[in-house]
Tab-separated table of C-alpha atoms in Angstrom:
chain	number	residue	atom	x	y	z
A	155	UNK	CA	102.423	-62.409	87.397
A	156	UNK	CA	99.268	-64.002	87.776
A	157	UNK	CA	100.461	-67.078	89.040
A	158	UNK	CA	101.273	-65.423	92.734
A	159	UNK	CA	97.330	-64.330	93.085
A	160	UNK	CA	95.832	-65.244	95.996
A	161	UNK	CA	92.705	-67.521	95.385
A	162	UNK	CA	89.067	-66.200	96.084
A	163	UNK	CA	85.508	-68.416	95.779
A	164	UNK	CA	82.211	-67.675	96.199
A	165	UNK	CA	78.732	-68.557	94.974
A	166	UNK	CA	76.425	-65.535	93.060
A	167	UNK	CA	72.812	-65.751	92.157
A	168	UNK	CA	71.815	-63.858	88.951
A	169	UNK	CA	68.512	-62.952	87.285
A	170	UNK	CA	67.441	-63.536	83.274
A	171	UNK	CA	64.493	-60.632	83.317
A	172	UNK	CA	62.461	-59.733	80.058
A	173	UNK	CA	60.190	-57.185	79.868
A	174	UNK	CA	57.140	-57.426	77.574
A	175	UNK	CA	58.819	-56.283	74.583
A	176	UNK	CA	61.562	-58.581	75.070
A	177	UNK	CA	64.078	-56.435	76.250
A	178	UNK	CA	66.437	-57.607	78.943
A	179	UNK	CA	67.358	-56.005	82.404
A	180	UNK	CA	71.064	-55.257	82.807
A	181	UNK	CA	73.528	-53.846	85.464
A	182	UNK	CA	76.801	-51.485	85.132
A	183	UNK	CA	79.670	-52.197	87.010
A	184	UNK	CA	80.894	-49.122	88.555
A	185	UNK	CA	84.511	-47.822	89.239
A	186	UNK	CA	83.863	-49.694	92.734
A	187	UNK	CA	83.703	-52.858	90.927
A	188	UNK	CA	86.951	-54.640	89.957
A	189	UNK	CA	85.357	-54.338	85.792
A	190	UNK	CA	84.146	-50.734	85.407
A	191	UNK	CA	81.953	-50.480	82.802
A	192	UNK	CA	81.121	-54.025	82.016
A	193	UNK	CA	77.516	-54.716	81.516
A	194	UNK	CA	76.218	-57.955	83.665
A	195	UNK	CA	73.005	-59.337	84.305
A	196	UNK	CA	71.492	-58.049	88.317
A	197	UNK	CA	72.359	-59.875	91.047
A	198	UNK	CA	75.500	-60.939	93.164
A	199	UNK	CA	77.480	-63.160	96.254
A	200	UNK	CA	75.073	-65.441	98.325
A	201	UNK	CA	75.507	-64.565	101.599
A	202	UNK	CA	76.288	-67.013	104.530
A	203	UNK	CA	73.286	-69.584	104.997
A	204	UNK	CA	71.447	-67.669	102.312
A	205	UNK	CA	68.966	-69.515	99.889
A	206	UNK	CA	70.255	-68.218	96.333
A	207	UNK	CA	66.632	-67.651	95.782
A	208	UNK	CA	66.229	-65.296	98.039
A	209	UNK	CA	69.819	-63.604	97.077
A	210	UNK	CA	68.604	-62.864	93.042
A	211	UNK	CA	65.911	-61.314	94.537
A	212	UNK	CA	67.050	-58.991	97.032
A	213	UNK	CA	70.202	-58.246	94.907
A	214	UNK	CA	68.090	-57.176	91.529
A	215	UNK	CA	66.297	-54.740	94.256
A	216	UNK	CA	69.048	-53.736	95.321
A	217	UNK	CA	70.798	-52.728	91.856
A	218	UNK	CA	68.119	-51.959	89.768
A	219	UNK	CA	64.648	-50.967	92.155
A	220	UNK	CA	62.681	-53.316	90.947
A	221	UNK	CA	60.990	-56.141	92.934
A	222	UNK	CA	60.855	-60.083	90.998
A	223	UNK	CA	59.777	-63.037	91.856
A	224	UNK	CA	61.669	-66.010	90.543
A	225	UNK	CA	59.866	-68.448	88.416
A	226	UNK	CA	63.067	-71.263	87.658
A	227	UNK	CA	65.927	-72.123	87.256
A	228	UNK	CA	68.098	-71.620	83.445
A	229	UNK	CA	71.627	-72.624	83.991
A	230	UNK	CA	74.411	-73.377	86.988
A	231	UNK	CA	78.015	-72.217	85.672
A	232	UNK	CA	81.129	-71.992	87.027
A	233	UNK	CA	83.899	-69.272	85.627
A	234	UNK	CA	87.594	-67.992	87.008
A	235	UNK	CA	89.065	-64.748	86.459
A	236	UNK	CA	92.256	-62.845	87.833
A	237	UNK	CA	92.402	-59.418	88.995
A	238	UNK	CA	95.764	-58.418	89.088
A	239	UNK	CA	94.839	-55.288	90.598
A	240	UNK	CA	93.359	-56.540	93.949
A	241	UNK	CA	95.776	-59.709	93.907
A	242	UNK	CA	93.130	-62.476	93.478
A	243	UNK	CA	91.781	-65.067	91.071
A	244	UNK	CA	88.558	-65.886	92.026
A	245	UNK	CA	86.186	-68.837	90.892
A	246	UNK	CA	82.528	-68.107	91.124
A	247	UNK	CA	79.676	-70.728	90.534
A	248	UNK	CA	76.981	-68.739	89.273
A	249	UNK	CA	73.018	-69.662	89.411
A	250	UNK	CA	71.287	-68.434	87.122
A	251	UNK	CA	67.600	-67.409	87.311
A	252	UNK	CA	64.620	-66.414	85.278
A	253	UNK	CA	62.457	-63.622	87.397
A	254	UNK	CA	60.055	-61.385	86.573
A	255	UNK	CA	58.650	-57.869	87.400
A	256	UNK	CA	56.562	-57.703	90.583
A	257	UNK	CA	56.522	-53.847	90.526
A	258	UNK	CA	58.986	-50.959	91.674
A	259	UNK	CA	60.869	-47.915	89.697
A	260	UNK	CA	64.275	-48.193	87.789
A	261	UNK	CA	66.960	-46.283	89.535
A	262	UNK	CA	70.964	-45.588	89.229
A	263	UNK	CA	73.080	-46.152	92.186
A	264	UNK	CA	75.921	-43.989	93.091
A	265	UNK	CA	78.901	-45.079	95.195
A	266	UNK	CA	78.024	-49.050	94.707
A	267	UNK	CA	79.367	-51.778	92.712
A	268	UNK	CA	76.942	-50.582	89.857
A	269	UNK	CA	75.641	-47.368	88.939
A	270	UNK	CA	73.327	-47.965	86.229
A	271	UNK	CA	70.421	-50.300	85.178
A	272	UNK	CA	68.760	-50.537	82.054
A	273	UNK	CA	66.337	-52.468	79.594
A	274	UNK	CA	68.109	-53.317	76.420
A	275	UNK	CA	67.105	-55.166	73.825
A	276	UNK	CA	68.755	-58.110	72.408
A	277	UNK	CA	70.620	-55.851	69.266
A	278	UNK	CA	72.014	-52.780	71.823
A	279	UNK	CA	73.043	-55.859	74.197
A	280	UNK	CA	75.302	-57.091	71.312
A	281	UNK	CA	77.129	-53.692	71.043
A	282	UNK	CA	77.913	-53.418	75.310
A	283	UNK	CA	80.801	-54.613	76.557
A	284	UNK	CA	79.384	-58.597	78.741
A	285	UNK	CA	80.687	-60.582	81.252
A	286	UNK	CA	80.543	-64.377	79.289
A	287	UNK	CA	77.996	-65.406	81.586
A	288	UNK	CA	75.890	-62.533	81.185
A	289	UNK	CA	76.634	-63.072	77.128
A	290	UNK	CA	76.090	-67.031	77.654
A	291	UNK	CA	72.303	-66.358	79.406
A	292	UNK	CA	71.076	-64.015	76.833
A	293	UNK	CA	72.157	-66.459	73.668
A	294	UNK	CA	75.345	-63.930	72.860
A	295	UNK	CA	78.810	-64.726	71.855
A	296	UNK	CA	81.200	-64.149	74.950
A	297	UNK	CA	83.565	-61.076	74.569
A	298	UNK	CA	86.856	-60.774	75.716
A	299	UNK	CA	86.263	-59.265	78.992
A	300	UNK	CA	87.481	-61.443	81.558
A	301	UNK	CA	91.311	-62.301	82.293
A	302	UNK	CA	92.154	-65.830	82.671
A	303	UNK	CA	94.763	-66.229	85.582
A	304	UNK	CA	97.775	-68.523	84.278
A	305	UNK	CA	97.530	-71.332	86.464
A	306	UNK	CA	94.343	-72.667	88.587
A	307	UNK	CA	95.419	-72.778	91.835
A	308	UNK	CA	94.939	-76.057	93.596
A	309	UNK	CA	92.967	-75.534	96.352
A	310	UNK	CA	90.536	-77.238	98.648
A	311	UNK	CA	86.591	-77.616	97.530
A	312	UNK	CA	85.771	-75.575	101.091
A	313	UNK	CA	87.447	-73.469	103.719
A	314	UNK	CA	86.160	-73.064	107.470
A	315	UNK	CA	87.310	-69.461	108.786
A	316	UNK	CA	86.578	-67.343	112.184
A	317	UNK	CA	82.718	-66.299	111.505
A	318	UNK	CA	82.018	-62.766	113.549
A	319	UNK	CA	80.282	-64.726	116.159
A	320	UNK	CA	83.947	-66.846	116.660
A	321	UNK	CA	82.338	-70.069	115.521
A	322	UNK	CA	84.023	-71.581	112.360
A	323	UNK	CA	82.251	-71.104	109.162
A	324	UNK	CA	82.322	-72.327	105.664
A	325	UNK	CA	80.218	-72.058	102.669
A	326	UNK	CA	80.128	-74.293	99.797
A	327	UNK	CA	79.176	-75.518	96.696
A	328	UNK	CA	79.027	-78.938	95.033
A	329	UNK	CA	76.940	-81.029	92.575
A	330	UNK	CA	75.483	-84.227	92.522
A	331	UNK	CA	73.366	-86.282	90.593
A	332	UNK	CA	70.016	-88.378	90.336
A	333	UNK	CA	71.942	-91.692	88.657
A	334	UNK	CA	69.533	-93.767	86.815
A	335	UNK	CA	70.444	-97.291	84.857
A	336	UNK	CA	68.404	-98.197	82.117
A	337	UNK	CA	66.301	-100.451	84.157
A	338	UNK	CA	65.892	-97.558	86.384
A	339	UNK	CA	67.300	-97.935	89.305
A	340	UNK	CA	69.183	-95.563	91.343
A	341	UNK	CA	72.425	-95.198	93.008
A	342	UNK	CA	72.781	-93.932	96.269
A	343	UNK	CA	75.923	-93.748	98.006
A	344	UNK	CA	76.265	-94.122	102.449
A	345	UNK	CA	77.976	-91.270	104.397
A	346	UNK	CA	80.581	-92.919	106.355
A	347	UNK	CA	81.265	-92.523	109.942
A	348	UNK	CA	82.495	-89.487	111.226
A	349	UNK	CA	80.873	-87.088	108.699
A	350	UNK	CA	77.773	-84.964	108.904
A	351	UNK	CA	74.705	-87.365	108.056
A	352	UNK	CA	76.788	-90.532	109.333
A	353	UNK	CA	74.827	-94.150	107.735
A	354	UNK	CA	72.682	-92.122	105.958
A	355	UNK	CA	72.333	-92.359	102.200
A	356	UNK	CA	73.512	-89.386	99.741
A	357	UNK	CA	73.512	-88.895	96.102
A	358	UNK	CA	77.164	-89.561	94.276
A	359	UNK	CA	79.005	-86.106	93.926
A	360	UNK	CA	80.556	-83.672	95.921
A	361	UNK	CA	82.121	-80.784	96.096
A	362	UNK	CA	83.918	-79.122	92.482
A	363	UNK	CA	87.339	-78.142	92.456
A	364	UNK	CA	88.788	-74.367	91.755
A	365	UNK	CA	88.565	-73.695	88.769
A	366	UNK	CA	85.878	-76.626	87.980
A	367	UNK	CA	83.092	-76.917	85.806
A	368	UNK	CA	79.604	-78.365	87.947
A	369	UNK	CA	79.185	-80.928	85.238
A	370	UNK	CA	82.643	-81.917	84.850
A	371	UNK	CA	82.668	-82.084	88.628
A	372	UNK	CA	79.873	-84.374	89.072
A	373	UNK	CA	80.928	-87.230	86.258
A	374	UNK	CA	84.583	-87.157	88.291
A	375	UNK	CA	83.298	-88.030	91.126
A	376	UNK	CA	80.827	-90.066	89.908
A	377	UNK	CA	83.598	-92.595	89.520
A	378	UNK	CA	85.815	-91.649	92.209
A	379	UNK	CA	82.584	-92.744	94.605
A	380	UNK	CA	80.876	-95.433	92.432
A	381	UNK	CA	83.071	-96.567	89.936
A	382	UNK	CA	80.054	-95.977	87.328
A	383	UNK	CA	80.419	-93.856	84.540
A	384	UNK	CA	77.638	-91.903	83.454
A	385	UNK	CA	76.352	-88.815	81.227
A	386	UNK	CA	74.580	-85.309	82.114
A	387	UNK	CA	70.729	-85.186	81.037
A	388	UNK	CA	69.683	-81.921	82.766
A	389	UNK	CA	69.649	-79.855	85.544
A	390	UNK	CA	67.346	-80.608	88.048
A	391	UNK	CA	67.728	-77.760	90.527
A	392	UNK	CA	69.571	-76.170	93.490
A	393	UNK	CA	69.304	-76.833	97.134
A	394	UNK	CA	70.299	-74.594	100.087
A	395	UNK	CA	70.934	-76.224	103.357
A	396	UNK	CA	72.328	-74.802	106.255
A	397	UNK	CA	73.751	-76.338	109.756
A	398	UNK	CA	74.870	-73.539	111.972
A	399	UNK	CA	76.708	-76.235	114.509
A	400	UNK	CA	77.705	-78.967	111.554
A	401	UNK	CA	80.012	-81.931	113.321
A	402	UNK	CA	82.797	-83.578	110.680
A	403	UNK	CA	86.362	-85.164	110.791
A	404	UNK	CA	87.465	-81.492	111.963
A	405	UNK	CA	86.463	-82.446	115.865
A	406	UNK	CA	85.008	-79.075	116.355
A	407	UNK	CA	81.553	-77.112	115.311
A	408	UNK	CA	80.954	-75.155	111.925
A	409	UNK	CA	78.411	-73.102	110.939
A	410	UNK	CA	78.366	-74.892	107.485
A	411	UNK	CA	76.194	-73.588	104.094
A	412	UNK	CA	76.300	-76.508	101.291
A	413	UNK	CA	74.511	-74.955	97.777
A	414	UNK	CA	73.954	-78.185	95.825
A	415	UNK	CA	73.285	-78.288	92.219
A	416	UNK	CA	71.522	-81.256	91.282
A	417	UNK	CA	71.661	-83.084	87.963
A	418	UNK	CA	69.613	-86.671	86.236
A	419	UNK	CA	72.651	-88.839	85.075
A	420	UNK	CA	72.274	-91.824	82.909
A	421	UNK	CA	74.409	-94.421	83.887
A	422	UNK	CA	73.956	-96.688	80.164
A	423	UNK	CA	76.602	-99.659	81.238
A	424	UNK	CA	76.253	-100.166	85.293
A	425	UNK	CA	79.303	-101.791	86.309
A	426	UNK	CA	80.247	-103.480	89.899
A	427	UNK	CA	80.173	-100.338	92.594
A	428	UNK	CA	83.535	-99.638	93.761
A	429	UNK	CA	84.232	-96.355	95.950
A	430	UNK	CA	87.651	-95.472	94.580
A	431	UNK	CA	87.866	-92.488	98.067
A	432	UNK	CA	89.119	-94.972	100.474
A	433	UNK	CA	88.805	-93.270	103.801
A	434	UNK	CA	86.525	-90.560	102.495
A	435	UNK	CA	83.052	-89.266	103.119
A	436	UNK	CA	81.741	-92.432	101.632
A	437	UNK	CA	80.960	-95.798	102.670
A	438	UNK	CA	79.206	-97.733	100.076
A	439	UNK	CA	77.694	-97.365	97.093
A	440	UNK	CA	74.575	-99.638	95.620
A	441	UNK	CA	71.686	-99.057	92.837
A	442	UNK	CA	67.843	-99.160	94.739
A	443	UNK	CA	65.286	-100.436	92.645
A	444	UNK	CA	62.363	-97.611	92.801
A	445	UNK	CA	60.285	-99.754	95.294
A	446	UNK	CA	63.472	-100.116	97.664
A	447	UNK	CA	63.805	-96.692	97.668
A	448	UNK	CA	60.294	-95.949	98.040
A	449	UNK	CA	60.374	-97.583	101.294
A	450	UNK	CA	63.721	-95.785	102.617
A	451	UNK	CA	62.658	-94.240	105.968
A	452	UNK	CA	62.686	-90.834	105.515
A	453	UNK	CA	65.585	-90.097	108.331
A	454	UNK	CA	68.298	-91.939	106.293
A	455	UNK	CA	68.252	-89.920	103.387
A	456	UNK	CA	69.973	-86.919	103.587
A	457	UNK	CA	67.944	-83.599	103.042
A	458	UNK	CA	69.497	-82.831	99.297
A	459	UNK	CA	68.900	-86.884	98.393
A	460	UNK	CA	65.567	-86.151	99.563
A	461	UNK	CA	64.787	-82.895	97.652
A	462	UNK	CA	66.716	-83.932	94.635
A	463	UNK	CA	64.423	-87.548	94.183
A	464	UNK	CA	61.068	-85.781	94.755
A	465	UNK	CA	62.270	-82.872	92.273
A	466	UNK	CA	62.992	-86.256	89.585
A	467	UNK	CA	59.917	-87.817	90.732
A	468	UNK	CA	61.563	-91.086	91.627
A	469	UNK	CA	59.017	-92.045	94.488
């Protein structure tokens, strides 16, 4: 039964590569891999304090040979799958990336996850067997490869474990958005005492649920923080910020990794801001006209607030 496997997350960094012709770079999962045979785009798991840019790269060298360079950013996704086989259903938000060639040689693998790369074009893609993501980034209907677990377990956004250096660790990944009001001002939300970036102010959002779509994570707690109720415009980006001695609620020191996906939201109808968390991460919540928040010292924003406004070009 699929309802007894043991849940799994982790964040993956994939690359959306097109040669000249238009032909597309794809992986095959091996007989290591828990889908043998299934065709994917390159890439894989972010490691610990990793910048996902970094991971598409060194992972589509390491599966295919070839050196990229990544040029921006397509799509953030989130899917879940069980496999029965190992005992796990595992949620993985994927990041999706367009590359291209720097240089290097094609090559097979043999005794890895994957043991083939290949340029295909758009019609042999159709006929090969696609993870939905992989189907999803290259325009394709989504075959019936993955297995949906029966129930999503209910488990927390983040777990700290034992690292290999005995410090507590935890990696993981939220979403958060760049809330605008049609006269264009901009919520911000204040970390409340006790958390990491205490009085300073944060964008609305937080961290998604198993199981949890980024965009359906970020309008939930959108209102659960603000009380405001607001709609997706775009993706802005992705930030990667590590604090290898992070201080929170827990009383003791973790190595912590937060990948942030980072979204404009129109807010049409601002209403009164109520945080609905009581006792949470956050304090307050107010809109900043742009000249207010022009005139934020830097120090009490946090670094993704930061990042996220210049990438909107807010100030």
């Amino acid at each position: 039964m699929t309802t007894t496997l043991a849940p799994l997350r982790r964040i993956a960094a994939y690359a959306v590569c097109a040669d000249s012709t238009g032909r597309f770079l794809l992986v095959r999962a091996s007989d290591r891999s828990g889908t043998p045979g299934i065709w994917s785009l390159p890439g894989g798991a972010v490691d610990h304090g990793e910048d996902p840019n970094h991971t598409v790269v060194r992972e589509t060298a390491a599966e295919t040979g070839l050196s990229v360079s990544v040029t921006g950013l397509r799509d953030v996704l989130a899917d879940l799958r069980a496999l029965p086989e190992r005992g796990i259903a595992i949620h993985t938000d994927r990041l999706i990336y367009q590359v291209v060639v720097r240089g290097g040689r094609l090559i097979d693998r043999v005794g890895q996850p994957t043991d083939l790369a290949r340029w295909c074009t758009l019609a042999e893609a159709r006929t090969l067997p696609l993870r939905p993501f992989t189907a999803r980034a290259l325009g394709l209907p989504p075959g019936p490869v993955d297995l949906p677990p029966d129930e999503t377990p209910d488990v927390p956004s983040f777990h700290a474990v034992p690292g290999p250096d005995g410090l507590h660790r935890a990696q993981r990944f939220a979403a958060y958005a760049v809330a605008t009001d049609p006269a264009g001002r901009v919520l911000l939300t204040r970390v409340a005492d006790g958390y990491p970036g205490a009085g300073c102010w944060h964008l609305p959002g937080g961290g998604t649920d198993f199981g949890e779509q980024p965009g359906e994570a970020l309008i939930r707690e959108l209102v659960e923080e603000t009380g405001q109720r607001g709609r997706l415009v775009e993706l802005l980006g992705v930030a990667s910020h590590r604090d290898a001695a992070s201080l929170g609620p827990e009383g003791y020191p973790i190595d912590w990794h937060g990948v942030r996906a980072f979204y404009r939201v129109l807010v049409d109808s601002p209403a009164p801001c109520v945080v609905g968390d009581v006792g949470g991460s956050t304090c307050e919540a107010r809109w900043f006209a742009r000249d207010e928040l022009r005139v934020l010292p830097a120090d009490r924003l946090t670094e993704v607030t930061a990042e996220a406004v210049r990438a909107a070009r807010l100030t």
